[in-house]
Coordinates of C-alpha atoms and ligand atoms in Angstrom, one line a residue:
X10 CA -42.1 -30.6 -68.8
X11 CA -42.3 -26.8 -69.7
X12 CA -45.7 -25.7 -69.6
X13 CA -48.1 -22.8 -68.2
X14 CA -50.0 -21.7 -65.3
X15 CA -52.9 -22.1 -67.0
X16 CA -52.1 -25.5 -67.8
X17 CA -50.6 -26.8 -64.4
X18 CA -53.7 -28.3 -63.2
X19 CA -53.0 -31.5 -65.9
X20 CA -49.4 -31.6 -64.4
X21 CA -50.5 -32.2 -60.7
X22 CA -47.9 -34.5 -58.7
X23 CA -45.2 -34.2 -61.6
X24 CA -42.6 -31.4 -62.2
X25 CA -43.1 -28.4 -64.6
X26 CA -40.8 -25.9 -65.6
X27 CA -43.1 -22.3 -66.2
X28 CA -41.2 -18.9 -67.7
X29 CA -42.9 -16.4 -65.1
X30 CA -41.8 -13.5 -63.6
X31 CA -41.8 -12.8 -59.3
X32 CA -45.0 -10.3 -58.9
X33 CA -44.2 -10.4 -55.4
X34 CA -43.2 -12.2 -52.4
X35 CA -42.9 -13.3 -48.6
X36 CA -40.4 -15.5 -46.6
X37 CA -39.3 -16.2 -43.3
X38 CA -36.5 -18.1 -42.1
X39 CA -37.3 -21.5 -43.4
X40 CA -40.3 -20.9 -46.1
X41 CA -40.3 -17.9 -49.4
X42 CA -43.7 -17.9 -50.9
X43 CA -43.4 -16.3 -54.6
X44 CA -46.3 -14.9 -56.1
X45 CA -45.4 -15.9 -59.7
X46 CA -47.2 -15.1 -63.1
X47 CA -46.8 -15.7 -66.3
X48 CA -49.7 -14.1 -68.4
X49 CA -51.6 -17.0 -68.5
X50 CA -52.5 -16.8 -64.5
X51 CA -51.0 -16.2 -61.2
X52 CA -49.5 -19.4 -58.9
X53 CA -47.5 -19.3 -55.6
X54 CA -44.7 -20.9 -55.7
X55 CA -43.1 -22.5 -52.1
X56 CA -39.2 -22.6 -51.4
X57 CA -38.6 -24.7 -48.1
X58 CA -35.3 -24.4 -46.9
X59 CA -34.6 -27.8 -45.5
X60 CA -35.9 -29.1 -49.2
X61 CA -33.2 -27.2 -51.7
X62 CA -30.1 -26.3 -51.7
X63 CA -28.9 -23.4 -49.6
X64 CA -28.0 -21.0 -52.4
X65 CA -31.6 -21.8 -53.6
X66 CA -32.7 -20.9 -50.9
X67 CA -30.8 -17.4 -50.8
X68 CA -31.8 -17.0 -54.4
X69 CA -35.3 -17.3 -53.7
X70 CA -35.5 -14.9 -50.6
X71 CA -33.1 -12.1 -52.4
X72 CA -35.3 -12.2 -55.5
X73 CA -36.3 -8.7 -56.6
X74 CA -40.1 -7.9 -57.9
X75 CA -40.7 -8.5 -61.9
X76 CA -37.3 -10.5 -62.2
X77 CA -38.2 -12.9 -65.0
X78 CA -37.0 -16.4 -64.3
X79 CA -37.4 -20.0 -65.3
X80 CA -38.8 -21.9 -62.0
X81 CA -38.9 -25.8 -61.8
X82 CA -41.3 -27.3 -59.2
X83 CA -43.9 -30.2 -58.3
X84 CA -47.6 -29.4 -58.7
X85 CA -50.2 -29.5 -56.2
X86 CA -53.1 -29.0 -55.7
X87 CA -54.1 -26.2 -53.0
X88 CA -58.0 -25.8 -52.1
X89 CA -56.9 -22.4 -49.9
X90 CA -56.3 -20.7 -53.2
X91 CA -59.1 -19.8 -55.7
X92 CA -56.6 -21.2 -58.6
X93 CA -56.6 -24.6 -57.1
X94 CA -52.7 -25.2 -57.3
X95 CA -49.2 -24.3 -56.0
X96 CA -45.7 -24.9 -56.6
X97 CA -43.3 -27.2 -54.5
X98 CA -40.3 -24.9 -55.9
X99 CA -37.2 -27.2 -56.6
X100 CA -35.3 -24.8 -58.9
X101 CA -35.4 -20.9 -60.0
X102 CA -32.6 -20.0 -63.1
X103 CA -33.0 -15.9 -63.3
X104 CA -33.2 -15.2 -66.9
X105 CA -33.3 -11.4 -66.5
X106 CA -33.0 -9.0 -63.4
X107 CA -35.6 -6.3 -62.7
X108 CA -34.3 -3.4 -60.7
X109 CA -36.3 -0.7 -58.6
X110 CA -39.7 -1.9 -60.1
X111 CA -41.6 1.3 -59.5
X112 CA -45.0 -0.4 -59.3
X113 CA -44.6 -1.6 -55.9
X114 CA -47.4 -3.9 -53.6
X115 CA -47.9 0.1 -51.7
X116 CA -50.9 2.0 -52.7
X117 CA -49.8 4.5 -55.9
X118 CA -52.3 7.1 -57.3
X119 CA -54.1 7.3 -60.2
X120 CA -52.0 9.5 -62.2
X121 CA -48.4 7.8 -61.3
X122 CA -50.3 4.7 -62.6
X123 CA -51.1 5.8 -65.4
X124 CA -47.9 7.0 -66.3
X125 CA -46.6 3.4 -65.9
X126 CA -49.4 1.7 -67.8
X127 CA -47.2 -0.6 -69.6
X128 CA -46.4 -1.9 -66.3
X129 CA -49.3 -1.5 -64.7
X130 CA -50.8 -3.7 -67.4
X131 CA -48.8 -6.9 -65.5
X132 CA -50.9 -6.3 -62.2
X133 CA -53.1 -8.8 -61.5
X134 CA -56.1 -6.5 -61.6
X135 CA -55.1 -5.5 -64.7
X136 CA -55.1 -8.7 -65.8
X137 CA -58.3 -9.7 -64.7
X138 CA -60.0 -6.8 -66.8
X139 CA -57.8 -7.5 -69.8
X140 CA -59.1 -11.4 -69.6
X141 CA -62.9 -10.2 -69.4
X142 CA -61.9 -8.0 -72.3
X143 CA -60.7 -10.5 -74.2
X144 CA -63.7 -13.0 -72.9
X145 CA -66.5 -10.4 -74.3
X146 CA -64.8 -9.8 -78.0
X147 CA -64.7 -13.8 -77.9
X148 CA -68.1 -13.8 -77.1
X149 CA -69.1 -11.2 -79.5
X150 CA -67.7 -13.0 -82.5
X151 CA -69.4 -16.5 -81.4
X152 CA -73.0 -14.8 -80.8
X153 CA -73.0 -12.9 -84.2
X154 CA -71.6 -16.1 -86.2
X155 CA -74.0 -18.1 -84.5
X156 CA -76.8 -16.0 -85.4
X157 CA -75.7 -15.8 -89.5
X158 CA -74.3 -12.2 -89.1
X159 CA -71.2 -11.4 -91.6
X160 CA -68.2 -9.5 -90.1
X161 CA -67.4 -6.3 -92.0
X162 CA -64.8 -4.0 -91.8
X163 CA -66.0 -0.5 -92.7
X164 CA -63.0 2.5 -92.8
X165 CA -61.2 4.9 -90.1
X166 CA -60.7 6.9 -92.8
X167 CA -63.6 8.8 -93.7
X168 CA -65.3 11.6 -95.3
X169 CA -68.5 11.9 -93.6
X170 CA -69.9 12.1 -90.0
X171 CA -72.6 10.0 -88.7
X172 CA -73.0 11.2 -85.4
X173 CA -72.3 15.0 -86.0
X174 CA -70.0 17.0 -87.4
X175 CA -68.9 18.5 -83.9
X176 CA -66.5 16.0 -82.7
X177 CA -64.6 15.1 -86.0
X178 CA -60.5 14.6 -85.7
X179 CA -59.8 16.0 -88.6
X180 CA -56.6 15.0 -91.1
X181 CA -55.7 15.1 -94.3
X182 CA -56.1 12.9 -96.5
X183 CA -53.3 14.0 -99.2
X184 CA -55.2 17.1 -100.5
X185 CA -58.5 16.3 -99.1
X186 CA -60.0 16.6 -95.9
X187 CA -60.4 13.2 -93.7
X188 CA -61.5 12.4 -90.6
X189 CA -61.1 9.6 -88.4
X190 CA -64.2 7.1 -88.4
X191 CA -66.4 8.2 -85.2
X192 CA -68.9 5.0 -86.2
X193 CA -68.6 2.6 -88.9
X194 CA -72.4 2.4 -89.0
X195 CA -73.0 4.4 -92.9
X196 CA -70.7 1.7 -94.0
X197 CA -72.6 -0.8 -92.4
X198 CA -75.6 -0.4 -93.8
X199 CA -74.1 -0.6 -97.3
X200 CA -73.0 -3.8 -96.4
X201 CA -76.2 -5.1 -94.6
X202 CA -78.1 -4.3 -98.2
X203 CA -75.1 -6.8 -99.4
X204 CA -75.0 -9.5 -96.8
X205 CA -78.0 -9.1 -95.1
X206 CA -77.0 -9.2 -91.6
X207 CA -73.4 -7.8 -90.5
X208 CA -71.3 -6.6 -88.2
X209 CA -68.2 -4.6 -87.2
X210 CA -65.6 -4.5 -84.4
X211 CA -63.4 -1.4 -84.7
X212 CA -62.0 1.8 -83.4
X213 CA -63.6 5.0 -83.6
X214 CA -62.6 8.1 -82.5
X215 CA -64.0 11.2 -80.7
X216 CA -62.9 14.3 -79.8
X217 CA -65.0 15.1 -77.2
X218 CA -64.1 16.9 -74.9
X219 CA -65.2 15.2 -71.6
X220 CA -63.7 13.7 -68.7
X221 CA -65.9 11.3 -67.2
X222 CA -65.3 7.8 -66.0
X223 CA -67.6 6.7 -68.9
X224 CA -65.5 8.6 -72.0
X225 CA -62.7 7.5 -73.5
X226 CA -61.3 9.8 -77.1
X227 CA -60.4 6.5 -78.6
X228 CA -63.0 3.4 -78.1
X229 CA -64.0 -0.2 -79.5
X230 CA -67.3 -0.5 -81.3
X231 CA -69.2 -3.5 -82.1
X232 CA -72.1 -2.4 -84.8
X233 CA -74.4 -4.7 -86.0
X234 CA -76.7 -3.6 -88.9
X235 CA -79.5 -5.7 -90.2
X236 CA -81.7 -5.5 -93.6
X237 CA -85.3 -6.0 -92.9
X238 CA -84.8 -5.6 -88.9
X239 CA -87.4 -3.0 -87.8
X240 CA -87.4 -1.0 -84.3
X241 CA -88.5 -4.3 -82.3
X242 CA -86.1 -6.7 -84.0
X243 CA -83.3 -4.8 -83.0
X244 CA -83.9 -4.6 -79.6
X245 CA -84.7 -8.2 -79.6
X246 CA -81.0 -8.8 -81.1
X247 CA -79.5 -6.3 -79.0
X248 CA -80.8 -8.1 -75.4
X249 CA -79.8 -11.3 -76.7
X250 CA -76.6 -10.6 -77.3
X251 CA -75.8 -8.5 -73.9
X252 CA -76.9 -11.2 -72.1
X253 CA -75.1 -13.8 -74.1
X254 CA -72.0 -11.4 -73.6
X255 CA -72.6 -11.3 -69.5
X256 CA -73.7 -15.1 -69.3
X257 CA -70.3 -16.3 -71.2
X258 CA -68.0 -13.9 -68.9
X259 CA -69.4 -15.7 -65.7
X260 CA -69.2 -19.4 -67.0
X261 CA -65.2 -18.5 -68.3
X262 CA -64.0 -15.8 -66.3
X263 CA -65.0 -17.0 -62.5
X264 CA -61.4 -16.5 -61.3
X265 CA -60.6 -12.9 -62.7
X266 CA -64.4 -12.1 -61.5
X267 CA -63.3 -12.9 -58.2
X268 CA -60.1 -11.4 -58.2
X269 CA -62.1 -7.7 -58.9
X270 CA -64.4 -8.7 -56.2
X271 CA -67.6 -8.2 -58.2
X272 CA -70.3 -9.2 -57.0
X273 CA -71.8 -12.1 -59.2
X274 CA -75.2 -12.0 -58.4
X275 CA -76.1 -8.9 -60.0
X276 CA -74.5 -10.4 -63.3
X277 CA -77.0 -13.3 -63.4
X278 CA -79.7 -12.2 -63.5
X279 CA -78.6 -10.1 -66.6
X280 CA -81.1 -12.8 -69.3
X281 CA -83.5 -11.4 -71.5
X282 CA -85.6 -9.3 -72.2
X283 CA -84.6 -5.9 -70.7
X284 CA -87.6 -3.4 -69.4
X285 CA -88.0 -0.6 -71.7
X286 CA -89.2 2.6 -71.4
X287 CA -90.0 5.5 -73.5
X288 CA -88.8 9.1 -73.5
X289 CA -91.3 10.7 -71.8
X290 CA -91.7 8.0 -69.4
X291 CA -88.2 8.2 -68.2
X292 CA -89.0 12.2 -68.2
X293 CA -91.9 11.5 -65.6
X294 CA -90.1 9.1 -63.9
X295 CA -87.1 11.8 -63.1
X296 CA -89.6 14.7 -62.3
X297 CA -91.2 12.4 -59.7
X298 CA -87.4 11.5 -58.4
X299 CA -86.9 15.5 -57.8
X300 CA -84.9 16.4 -60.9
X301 CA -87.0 19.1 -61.5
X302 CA -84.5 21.2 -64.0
X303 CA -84.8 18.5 -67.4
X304 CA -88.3 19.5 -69.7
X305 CA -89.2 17.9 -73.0
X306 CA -86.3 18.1 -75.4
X307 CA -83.6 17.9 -73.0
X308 CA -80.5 15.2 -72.9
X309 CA -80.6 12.8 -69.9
X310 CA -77.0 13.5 -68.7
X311 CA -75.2 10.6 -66.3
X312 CA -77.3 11.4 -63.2
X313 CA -80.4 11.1 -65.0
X314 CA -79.2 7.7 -66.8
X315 CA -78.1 6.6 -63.3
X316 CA -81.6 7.4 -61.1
X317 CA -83.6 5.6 -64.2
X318 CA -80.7 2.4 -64.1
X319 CA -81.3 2.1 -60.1
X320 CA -84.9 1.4 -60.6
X321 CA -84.2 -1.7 -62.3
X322 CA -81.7 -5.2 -61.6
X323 CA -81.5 -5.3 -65.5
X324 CA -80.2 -3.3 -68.2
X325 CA -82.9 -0.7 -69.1
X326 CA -84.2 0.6 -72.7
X327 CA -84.9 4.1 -72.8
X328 CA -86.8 4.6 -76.6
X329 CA -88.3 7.1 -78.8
X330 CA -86.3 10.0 -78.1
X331 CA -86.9 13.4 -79.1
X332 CA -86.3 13.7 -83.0
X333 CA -83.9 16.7 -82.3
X334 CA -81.6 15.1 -80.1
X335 CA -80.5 12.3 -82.5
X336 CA -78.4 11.9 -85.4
X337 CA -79.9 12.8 -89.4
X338 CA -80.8 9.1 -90.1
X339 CA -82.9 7.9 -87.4
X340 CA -86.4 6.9 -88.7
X341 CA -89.1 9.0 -87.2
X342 CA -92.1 7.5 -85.1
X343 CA -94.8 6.9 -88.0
X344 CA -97.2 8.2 -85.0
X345 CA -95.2 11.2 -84.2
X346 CA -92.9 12.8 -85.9
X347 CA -91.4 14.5 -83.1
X348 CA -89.8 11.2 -81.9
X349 CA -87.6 8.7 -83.5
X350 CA -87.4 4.7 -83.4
X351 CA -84.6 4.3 -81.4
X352 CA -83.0 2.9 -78.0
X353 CA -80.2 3.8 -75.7
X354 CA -79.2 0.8 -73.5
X355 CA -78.3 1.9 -69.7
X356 CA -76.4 -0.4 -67.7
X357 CA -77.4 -1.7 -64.3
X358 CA -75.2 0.3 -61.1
X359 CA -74.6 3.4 -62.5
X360 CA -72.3 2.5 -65.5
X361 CA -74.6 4.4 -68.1
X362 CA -75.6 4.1 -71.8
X363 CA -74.2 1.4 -73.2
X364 CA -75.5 0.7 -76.7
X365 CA -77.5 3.6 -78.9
X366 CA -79.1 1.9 -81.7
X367 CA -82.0 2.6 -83.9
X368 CA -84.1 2.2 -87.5
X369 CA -82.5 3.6 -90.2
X370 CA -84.4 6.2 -92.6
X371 CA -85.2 3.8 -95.6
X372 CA -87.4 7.1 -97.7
X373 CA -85.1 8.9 -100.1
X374 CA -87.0 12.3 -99.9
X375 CA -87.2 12.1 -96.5
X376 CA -82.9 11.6 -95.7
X377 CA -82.6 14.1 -98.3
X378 CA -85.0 16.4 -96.3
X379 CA -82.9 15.6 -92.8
X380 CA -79.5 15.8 -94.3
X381 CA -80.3 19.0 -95.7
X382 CA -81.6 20.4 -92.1
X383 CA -78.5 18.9 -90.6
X384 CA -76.6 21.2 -93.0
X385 CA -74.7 18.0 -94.3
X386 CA -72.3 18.1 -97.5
X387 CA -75.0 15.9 -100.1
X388 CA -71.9 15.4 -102.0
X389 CA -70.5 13.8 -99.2
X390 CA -73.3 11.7 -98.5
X391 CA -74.4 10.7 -102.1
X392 CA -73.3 7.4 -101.8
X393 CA -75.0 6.8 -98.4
X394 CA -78.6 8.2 -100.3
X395 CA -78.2 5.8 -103.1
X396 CA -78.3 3.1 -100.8
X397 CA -82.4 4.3 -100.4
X398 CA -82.3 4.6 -104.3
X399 CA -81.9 1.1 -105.4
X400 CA -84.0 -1.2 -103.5
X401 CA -84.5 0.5 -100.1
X402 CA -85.7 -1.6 -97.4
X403 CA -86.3 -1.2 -93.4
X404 CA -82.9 -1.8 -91.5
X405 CA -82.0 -1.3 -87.8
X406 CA -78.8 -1.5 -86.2
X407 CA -76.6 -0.6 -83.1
X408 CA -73.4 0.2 -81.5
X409 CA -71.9 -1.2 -78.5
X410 CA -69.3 0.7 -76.8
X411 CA -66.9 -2.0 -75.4
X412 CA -64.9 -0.6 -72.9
X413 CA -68.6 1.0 -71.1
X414 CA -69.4 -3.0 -70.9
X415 CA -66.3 -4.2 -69.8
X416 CA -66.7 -1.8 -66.8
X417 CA -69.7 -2.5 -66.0
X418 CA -69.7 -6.5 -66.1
X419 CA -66.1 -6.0 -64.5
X420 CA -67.1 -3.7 -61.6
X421 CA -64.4 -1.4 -62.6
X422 CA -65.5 2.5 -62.1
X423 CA -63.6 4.0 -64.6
X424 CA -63.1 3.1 -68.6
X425 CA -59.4 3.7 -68.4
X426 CA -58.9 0.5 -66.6
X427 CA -60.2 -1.5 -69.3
X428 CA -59.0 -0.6 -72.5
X429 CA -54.7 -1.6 -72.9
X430 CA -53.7 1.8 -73.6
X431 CA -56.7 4.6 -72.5
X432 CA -56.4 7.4 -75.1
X433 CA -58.0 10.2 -72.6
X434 CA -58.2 13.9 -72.2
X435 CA -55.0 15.2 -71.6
X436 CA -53.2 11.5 -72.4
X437 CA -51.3 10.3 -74.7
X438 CA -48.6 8.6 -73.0
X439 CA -47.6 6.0 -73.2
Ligands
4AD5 O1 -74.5 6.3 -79.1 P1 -73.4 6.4 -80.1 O2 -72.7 7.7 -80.4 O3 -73.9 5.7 -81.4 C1 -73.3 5.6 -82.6 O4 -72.2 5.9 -82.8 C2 -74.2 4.8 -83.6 N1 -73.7 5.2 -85.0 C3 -74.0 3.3 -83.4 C4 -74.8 2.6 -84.4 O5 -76.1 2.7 -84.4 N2 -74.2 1.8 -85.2 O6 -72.2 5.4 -79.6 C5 -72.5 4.0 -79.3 C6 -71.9 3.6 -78.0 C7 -72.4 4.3 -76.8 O7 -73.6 3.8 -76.3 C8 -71.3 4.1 -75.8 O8 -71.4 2.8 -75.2 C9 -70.1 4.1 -76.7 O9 -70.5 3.8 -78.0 N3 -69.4 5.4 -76.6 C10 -68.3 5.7 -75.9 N4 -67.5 4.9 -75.2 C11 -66.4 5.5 -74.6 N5 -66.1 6.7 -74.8 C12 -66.8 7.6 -75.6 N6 -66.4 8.8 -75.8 C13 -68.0 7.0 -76.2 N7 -69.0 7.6 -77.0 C14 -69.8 6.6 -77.3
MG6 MG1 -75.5 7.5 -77.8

């Protein structure tokens, strides 16, 4: 029966044929173990001398890492692994050779791996990550469907800026200027006033210039925008759905969790609702904690974001940030006007902000009045005014940068490691 890893456990006592390639191996003189995998999972697979044919036997032990081969054996089950099954190994037909693999079981640095990402990609690390990935878009699309929300698509190509105009990639567009979409969220809010409550999953694009462990140029958004949703709403939606995320990863993705050697604990006790704190709180909080450089109006840079994440075992809200530090359409505090209804999410263990979110301005006068002191094109943004014009009403919404939250509920330090192909600083190979 030909089958997969993933599927072997309904195969136990009988013989399966898999299509896998050898990720690595051991033998001695009378036993090869092959570490074998075939993108669904990883299996070892046993050759006993005395229990195949010699040349098997020679085949198995001569092998070469990342040949691809069709393998024939009996399944069993096998409590010392965390998969839970083996391979009796009766037969191995090479399909393809792989020569001088360069990824080899040594240690390799950063850089060389990178280089090699395509191959990298088949490590069983990599795999793990690539699985929670994969784990969290699933559960992204259940939650929001769940919860009525309408999947939208907005454009990469655009020609306006929601975040600021500083890091745009510019193109053209035929004899216009374009750029490529650094948030979908404008969009979304045209389609919220059409369908209520939406959301997107999408690239955007940033040239920043930073090289942290938390910045990637090309990243996966998730942004949810919802008509009548005011400040508290959307936090309410927004903790829900993180811990819905981080809940659904540990039920389905035990095995890849284990494999990254993250520590589970932390994760569950990820449920709603998340502390929250306020601007000037958090500004208190860090003067008592000795950073004594950051005064009002100031951007909490990754140490900050870190010292205020380490006082708390869950996700942390920091709100009502300075009205200057924030994008044009972020609804001021009705109290105070020199702070805006909005909410960075910071991740437990150091991982940083992982959502930034906020009401939307809903007055005409008063976006006209910010996108003016933001020096915006109005022509640009007429469209996105006569949303206000016909019919305004309160919306909120949010953007969750996925490959932040894969790190962090992977225990994975940098963001290269979980996006396929990191577009970074300095990389664009492969
Ligand atoms: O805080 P940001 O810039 O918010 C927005 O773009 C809003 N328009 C979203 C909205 O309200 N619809 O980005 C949102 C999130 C950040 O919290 C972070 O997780 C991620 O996107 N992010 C990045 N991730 C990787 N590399 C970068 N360079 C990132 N910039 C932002
Ligand atoms: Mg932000």
């Amino acid at each position: 029966m030909k089958t997969t890893i993933a599927e072997v456990g309904k195969y136990v006592g009988k013989e399966v044929i898999i299509g896998a390639w050898l990720a690595n191996k051991r033998s001695s003189g009378k036993i090869a173990f092959l570490q074998l995998r075939d993108g669904t999972g990883f299996i070892q697979g046993v050759v006993v001398k005395a229990e195949v044919a010699e040349d098997m036997f020679k085949l198995a032990k001569s092998i070469t890492q990342e040949t691809s081969i069709y393998v024939t054996g009996i399944v069993r089950e096998d409590e010392r692994s965390p998969f839970g099954y083996e391979l009796g190994v009766t037969n191995i037909q090479v399909i393809a050779e792989s020569v001088d693999y360069p990824i080899t079981p040594k240690e390799h640095g950063t850089e060389f791996l990178m280089d090699h990402r395509h191959l990298w990609l088949r490590s069983k690390r990599q795999h793990a990550v690539m699985k929670i990935r994969n784990e969290i878009i699933r559960a992204t699309y259940e939650f929001f469907n769940k919860e009525g929300f309408v999947k939208v698509d907005p454009p990469i190509l655009t020609g306006s800026a929601p975040e600021g105009t500083s890091e745009l990639f510019h193109t053209k567009y035929f004899d216009e200027d374009a750029y490529l979409s650094q948030s979908g969220q404008l969009y979304m809010e045209a389609a919220a006033m059409a369908l209520g409550k939406v959301f997107s999953f999408g690239p955007t694009f940033r040239a920043e210039k930073s090289k942290t462990r938390r910045h990637l140029i090309e990243f996966w958004m998730i942004e949810p925008e919802m008509a009548f949703y005011e400040f508290e709403d959307n936090l309410k939606v927004q903790e829900d759905y993180v811990s819905y995320i981080v809940q659904n990863v540990l039920k389905n993705c035990s095995l890849e969790l284990n494999t990254l050697g993250r520590d589970t604990s932390k994760l569950e006790k990820i449920t709603a609702p998340y502390p929250r704190i306020t601007y000037d709180e958090a500004l208190e909080f860090l003067h008592k904690k000795g950073f004594s450089d950051i005064t009002w109006g100031d951007d909490f840079g990754a140490p900050h974001e870190t010292a205020i994440a380490e006082a708390y075992e869950k996700p942390v809200f920091i709100t009502h940030y300075p009205t200057s530090l924030k994008p044009f359409y972020m609804q001021p505090d009705p109290n105070r006007e020199d702070v805006v209804l909005c909410a960075d999410l910071i991740a437990p263990e150091g991982y940083g902000e992982i959502i930034g979110g906020s009401e939307r301005i809903h007055d005409t006068a008063l976006l006209k009045q910010r996108l003016d002191e933001h020096k915006l094109d109005p022509e640009a943004y007429k469209w996105y005014v006569e949303l206000r014009q016909y019919g305004s009403v309160p919306h909120s919404g949010f953007g969750l940068g996925l490959e932040r939250t894969v790190a962090w509920i992977s225990g994975v330090e940098h963001v290269r490691e979980t996006i396929p192909f990191p577009r970074l600083l300095n990389r664009l190979y492969p």
